[in-house]
Tab-separated table of C-alpha atoms in Angstrom:
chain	number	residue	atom	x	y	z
A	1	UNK	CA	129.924	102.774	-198.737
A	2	UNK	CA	129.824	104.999	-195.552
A	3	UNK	CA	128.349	103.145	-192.481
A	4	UNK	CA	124.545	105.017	-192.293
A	5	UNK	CA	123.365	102.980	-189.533
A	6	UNK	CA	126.062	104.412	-187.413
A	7	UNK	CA	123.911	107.916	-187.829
A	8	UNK	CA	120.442	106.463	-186.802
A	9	UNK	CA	122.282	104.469	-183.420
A	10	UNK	CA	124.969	106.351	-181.918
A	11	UNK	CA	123.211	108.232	-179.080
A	12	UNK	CA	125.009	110.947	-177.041
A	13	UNK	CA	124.028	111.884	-173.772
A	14	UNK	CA	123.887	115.746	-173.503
A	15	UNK	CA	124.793	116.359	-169.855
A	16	UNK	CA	125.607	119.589	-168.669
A	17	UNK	CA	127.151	120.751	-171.893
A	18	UNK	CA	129.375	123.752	-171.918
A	19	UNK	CA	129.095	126.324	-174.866
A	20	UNK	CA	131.970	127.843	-176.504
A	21	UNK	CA	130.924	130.987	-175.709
A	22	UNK	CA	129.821	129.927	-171.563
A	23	UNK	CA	132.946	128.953	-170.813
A	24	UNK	CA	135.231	131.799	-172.339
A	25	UNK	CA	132.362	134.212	-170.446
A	26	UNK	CA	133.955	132.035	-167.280
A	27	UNK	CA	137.604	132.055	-168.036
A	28	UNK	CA	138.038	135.301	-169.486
A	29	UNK	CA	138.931	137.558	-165.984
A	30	UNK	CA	141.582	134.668	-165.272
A	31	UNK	CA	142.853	134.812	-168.938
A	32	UNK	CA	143.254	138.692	-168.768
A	33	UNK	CA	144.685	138.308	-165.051
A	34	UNK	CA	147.086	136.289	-166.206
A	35	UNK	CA	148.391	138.805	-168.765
A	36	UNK	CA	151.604	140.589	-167.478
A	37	UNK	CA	153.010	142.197	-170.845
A	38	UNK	CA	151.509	144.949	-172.785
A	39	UNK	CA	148.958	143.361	-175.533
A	40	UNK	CA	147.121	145.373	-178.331
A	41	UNK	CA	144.149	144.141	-179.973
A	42	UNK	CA	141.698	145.867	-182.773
A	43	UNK	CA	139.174	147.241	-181.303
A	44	UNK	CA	136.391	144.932	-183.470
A	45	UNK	CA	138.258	142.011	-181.314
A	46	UNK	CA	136.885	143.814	-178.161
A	47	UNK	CA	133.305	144.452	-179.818
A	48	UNK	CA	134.245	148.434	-180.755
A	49	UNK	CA	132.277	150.202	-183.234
A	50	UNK	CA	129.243	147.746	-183.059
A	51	UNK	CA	131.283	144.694	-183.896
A	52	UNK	CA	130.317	141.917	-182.421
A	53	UNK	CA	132.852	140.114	-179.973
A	54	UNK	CA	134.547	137.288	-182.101
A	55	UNK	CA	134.207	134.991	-178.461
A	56	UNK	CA	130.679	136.051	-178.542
A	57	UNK	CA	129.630	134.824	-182.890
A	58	UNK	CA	127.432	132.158	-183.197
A	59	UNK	CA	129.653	129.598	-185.529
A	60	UNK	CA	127.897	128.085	-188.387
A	61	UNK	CA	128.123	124.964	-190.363
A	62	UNK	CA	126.295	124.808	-193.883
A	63	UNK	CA	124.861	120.633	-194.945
A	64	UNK	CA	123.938	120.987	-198.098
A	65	UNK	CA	124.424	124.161	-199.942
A	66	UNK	CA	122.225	123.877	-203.465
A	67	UNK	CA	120.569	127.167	-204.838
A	68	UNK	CA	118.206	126.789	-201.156
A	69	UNK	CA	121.209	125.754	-198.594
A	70	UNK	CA	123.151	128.831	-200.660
A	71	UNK	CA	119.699	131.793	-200.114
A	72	UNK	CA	120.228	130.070	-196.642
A	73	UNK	CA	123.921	130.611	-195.649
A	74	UNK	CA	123.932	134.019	-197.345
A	75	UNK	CA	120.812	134.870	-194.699
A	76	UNK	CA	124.081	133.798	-191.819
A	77	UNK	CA	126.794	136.139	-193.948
A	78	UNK	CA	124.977	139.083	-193.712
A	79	UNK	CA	124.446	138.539	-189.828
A	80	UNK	CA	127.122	140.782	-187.730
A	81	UNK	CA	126.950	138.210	-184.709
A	82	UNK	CA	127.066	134.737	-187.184
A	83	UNK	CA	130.079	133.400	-188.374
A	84	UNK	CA	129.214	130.327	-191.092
A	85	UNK	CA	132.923	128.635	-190.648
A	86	UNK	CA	132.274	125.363	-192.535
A	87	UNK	CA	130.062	123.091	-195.567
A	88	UNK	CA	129.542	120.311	-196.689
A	89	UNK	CA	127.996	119.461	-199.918
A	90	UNK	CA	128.222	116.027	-202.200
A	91	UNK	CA	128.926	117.651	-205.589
A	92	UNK	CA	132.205	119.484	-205.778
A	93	UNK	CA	131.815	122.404	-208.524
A	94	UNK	CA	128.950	122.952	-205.694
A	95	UNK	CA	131.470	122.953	-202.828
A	96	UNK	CA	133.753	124.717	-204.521
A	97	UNK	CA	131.633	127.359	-205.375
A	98	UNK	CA	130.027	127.779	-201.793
A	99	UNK	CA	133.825	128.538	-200.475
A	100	UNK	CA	134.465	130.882	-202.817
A	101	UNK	CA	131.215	132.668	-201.858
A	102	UNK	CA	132.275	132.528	-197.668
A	103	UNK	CA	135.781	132.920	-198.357
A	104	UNK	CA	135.086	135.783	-200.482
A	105	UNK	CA	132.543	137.480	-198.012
A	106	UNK	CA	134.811	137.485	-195.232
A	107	UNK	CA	138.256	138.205	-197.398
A	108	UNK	CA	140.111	134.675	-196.422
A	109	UNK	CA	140.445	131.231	-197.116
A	110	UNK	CA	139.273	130.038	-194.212
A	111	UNK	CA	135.831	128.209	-195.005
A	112	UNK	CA	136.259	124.496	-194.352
A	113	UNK	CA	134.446	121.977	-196.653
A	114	UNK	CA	133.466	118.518	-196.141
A	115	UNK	CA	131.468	115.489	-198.051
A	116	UNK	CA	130.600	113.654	-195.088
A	117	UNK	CA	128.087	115.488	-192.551
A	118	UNK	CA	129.095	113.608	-189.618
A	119	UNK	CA	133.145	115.695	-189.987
A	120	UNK	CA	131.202	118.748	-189.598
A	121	UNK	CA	129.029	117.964	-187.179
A	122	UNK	CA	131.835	116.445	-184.817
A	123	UNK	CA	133.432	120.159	-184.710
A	124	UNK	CA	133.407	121.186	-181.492
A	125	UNK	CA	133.604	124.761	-182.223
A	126	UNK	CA	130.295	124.706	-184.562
A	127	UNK	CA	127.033	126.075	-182.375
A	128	UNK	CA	124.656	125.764	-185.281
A	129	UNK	CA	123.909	123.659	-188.211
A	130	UNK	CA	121.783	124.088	-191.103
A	131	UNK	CA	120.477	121.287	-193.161
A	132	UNK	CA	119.460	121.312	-196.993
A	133	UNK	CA	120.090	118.292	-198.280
A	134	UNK	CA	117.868	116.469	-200.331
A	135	UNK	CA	114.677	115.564	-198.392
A	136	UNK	CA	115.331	111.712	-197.445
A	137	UNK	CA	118.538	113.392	-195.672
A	138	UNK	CA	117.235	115.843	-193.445
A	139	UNK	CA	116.132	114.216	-190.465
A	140	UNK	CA	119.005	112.043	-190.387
A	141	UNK	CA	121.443	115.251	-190.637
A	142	UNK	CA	119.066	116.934	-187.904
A	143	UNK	CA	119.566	113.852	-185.517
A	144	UNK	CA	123.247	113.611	-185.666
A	145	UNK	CA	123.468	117.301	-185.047
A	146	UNK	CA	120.796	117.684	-182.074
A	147	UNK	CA	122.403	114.654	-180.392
A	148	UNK	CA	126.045	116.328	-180.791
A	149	UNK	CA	124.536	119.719	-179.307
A	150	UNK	CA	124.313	121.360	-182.044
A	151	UNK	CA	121.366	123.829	-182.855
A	152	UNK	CA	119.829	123.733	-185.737
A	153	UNK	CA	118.005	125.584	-189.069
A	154	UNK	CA	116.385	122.380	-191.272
A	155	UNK	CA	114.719	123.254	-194.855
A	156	UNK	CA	111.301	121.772	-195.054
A	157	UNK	CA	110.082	119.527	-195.541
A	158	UNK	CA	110.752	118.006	-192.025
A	159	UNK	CA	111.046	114.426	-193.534
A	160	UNK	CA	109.002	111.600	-195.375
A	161	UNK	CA	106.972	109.935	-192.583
A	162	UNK	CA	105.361	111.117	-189.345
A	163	UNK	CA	107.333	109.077	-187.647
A	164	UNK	CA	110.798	110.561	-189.496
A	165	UNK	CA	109.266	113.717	-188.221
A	166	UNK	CA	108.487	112.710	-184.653
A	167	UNK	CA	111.880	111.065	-183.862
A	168	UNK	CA	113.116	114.395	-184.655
A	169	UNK	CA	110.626	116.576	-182.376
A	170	UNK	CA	111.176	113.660	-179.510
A	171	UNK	CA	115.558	114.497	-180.007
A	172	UNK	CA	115.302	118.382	-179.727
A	173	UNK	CA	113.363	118.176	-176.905
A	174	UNK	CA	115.958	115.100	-175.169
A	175	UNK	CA	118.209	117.153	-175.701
A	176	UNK	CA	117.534	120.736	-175.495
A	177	UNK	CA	117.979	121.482	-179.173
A	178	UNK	CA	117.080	125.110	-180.282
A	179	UNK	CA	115.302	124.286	-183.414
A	180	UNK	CA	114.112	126.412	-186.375
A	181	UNK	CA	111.862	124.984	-189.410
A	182	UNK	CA	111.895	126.479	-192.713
A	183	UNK	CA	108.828	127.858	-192.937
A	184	UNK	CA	110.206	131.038	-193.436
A	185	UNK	CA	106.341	132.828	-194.512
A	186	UNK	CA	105.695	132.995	-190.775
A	187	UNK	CA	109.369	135.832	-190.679
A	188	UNK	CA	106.906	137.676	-193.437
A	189	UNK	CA	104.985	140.799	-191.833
A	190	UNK	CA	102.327	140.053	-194.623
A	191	UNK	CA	101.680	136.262	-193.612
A	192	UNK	CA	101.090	137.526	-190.212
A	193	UNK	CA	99.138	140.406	-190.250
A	194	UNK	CA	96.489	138.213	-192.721
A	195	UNK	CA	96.372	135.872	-189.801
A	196	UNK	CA	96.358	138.120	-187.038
A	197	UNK	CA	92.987	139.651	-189.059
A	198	UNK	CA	91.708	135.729	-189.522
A	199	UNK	CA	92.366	135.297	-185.553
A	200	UNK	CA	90.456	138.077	-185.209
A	201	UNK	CA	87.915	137.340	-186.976
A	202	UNK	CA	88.291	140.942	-188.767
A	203	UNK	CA	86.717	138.504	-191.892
A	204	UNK	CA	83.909	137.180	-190.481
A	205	UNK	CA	83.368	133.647	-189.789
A	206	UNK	CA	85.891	131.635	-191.269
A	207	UNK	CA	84.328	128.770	-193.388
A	208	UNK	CA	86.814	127.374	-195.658
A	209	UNK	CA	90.331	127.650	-196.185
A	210	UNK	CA	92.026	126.902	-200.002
A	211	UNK	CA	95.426	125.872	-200.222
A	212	UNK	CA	96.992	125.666	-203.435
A	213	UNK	CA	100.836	124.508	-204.873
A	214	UNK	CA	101.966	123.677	-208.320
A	215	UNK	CA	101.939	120.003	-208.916
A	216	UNK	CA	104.753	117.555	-209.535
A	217	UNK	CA	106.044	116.543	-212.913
A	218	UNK	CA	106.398	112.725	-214.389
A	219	UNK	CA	108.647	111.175	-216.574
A	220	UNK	CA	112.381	111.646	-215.976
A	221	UNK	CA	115.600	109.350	-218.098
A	222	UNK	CA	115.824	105.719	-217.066
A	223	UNK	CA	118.681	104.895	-218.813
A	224	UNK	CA	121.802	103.780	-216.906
A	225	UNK	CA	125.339	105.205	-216.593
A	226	UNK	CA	128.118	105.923	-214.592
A	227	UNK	CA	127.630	108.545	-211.921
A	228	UNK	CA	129.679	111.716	-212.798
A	229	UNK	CA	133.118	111.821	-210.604
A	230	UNK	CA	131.996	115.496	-208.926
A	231	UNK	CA	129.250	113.496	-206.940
A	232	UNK	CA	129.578	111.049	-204.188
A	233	UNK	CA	126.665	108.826	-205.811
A	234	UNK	CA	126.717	106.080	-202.523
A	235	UNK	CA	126.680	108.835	-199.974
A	236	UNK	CA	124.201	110.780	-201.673
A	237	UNK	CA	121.389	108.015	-201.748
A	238	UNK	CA	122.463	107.339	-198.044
A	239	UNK	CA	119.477	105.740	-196.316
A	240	UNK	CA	117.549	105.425	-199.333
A	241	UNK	CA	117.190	102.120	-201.915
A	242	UNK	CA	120.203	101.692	-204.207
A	243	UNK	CA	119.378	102.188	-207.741
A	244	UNK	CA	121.651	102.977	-210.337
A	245	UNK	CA	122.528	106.174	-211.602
A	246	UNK	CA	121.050	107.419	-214.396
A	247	UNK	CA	121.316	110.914	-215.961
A	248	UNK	CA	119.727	113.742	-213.323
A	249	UNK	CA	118.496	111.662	-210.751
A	250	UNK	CA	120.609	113.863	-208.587
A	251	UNK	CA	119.754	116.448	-209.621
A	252	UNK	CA	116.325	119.355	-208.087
A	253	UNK	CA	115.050	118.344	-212.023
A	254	UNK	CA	114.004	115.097	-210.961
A	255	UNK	CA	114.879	113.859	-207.056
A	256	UNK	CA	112.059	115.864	-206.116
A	257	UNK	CA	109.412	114.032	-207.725
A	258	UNK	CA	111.213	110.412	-207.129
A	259	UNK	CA	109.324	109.066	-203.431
A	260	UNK	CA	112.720	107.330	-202.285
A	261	UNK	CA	114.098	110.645	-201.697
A	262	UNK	CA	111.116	113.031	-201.342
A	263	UNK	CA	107.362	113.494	-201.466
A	264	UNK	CA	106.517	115.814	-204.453
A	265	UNK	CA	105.179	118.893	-204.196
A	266	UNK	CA	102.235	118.567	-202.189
A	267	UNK	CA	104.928	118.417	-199.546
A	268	UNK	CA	107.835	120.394	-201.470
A	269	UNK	CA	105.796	123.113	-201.349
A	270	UNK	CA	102.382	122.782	-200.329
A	271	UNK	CA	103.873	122.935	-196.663
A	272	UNK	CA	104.452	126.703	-197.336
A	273	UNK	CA	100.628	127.831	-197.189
A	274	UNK	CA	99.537	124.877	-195.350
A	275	UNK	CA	101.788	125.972	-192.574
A	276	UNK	CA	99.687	129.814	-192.902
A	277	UNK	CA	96.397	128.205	-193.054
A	278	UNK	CA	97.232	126.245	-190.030
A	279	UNK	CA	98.420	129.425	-188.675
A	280	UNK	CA	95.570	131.515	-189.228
A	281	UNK	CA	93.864	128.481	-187.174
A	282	UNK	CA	95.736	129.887	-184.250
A	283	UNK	CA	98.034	126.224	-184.724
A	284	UNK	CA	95.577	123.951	-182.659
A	285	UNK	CA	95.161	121.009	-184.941
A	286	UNK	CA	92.201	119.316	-183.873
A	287	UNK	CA	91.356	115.828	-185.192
A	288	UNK	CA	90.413	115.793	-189.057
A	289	UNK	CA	88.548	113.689	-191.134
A	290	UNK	CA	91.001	113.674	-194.506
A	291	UNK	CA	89.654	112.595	-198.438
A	292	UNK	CA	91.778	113.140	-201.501
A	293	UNK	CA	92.049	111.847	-204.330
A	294	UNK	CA	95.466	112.778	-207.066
A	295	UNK	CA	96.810	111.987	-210.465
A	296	UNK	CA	99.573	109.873	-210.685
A	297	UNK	CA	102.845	109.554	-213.487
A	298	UNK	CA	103.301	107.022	-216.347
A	299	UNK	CA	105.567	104.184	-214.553
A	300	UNK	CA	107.874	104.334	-217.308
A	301	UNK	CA	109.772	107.444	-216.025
A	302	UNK	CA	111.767	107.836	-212.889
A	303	UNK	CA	109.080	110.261	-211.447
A	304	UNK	CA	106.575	108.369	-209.357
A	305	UNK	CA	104.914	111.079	-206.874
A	306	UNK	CA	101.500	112.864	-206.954
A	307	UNK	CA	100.875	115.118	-210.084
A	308	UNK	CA	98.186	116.234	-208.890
A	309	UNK	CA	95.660	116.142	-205.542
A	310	UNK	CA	92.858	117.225	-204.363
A	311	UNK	CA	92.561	116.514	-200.694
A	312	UNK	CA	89.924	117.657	-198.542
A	313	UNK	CA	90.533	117.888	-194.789
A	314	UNK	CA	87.288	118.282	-192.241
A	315	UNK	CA	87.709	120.046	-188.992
A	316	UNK	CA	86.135	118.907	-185.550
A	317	UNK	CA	84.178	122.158	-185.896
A	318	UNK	CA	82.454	120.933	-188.531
């Protein structure tokens, strides 16, 4: 079983680091002085025609490339001045199908692919990483790739503690991470012109907010087999408890609604128009007074978060 701890410990000190793109900005009047021989290029090499420079695309490297990691990377192919070079993934008709997708979009067989995060991460020519991975993986990813310089893009939600969460804030800020949630609402013109008219107050007094998600499901198979051979079963439950395998555990069916690898929906989703509500706010949290109350599933399935809630949160403000 890969060595996990290794992720949380190994701290790298970010001192002074040099970007790809810096330093050829600094060497490239020496590199062209030093050329004494005629040399023709294509003119998208050079930028011509609106192409980007290929010194000057942001590299990217894909963890976790499921129907949400997949809506992400494509959001990276269709960018002139992004370049998605490598991903990793645990399931390999997954991996394989990812490649065939870059490969295909940029007419070579260049895409790299990895199982183990950490081989992508240690790239040195990789500026940004995306992460989404099942939810018990993200802030783990995240910190491996902030502390290796590496900017990031992590699918919500953030991770499945407050303090998960806050070792993660603490490490972008250490050191100097460029950092991008996905709470992708707040990119909607729609989202924000509702709460620039909240802000505003273009509705009146604002009273109450109601949030709403779809609840979580129960039940799931409990009976045990062998893990299929196109997973990496021990790297996949990574930092969480071992259990045996049994029959879609892995899979967005059930792993959603199991709490050793995510929080259900009130977090799977609900942090979509949470985030807007909190928005609308103007994003000063003051303290709360929460209640809530939820339904939970039978024990005898797999599933074990929150059907159903109904949490009530109080605002200084009364």
């Amino acid at each position: 079983m890969a060595d996990f701890g290794s992720v949380r410990r190994n701290v790298m000190v970010r001192q002074g680091n040099v970007t790809r793109r810096g330093f050829l900005r600094g060497t490239t009047g020496l590199a062209l002085g030093a050329v004494g021989f005629p040399y023709v290029v294509r003119s998208t090499a050079l930028g011509g025609s609106g192409a980007v420079v290929p010194s000057e695309r942001i590299t990217v490297g894909c963890v976790g490339t499921g129907p949400q990691g997949t809506y992400v990377m494509q959001n990276f192919l269709g960018q002139g001045d992004c370049r998605v070079v490598a991903i990793c993934d645990l399931k390999a008709p997954v991996r394989e199908a990812t490649k065939k997708l870059v490969d295909g979009h940029y007419k070579n067989n260049d895409c790299a692919t990895y199982t183990d995060f950490r081989e992508l991460i240690a790239r040195p020519d990789i500026d940004v990483v995306t992460v989404a991975t099942c939810d018990h993986w993200h802030v783990l990813v995240a910190l491996e790739a902030a502390r290796a310089g590496k900017d990031l893009y992590v699918e919500k939600p953030m991770g499945l503690s407050l303090a998960e969460d806050q070792a993660l804030r603490q490490a972008c800020h250490q050191y100097g991470t460029r950092f991008q949630f996905g709470t992708q609402q707040r990119s909607s013109r729609d989202f924000r012109f509702a709460c620039e008219l909240v802000r505003n107050k273009r509705i009146g007094e604002l009273k109450t907010i109601n949030v709403w998600s779809p609840g979580s499901t129960g039940g799931g198979p409990r009976n045990v087999t062998k893990p299929p051979e196109w997973i990496d079963y021990n790297m996949w439950l990574g930092p969480a408890p071992y259990h045996a395998y049994t029959p879609g555990r892995e899979s967005n069916s059930w792993w959603w609604f199991i709490s050793d690898y995510a929080l259900g929906f009130i977090a799977g989703w609900g942090v979509h128009p949470l985030d807007i509500a909190l928005w609308g706010l103007g994003d000063k949290i003051p303290p709360l007074e929460i209640e809530g109350k939820g339904q939970w599933p039978d024990p005898n399935g797999v599933a074990d978060t929150a059907l159903n809630w109904d949490v009530t949160c109080k605002l200084d403000n009364g």
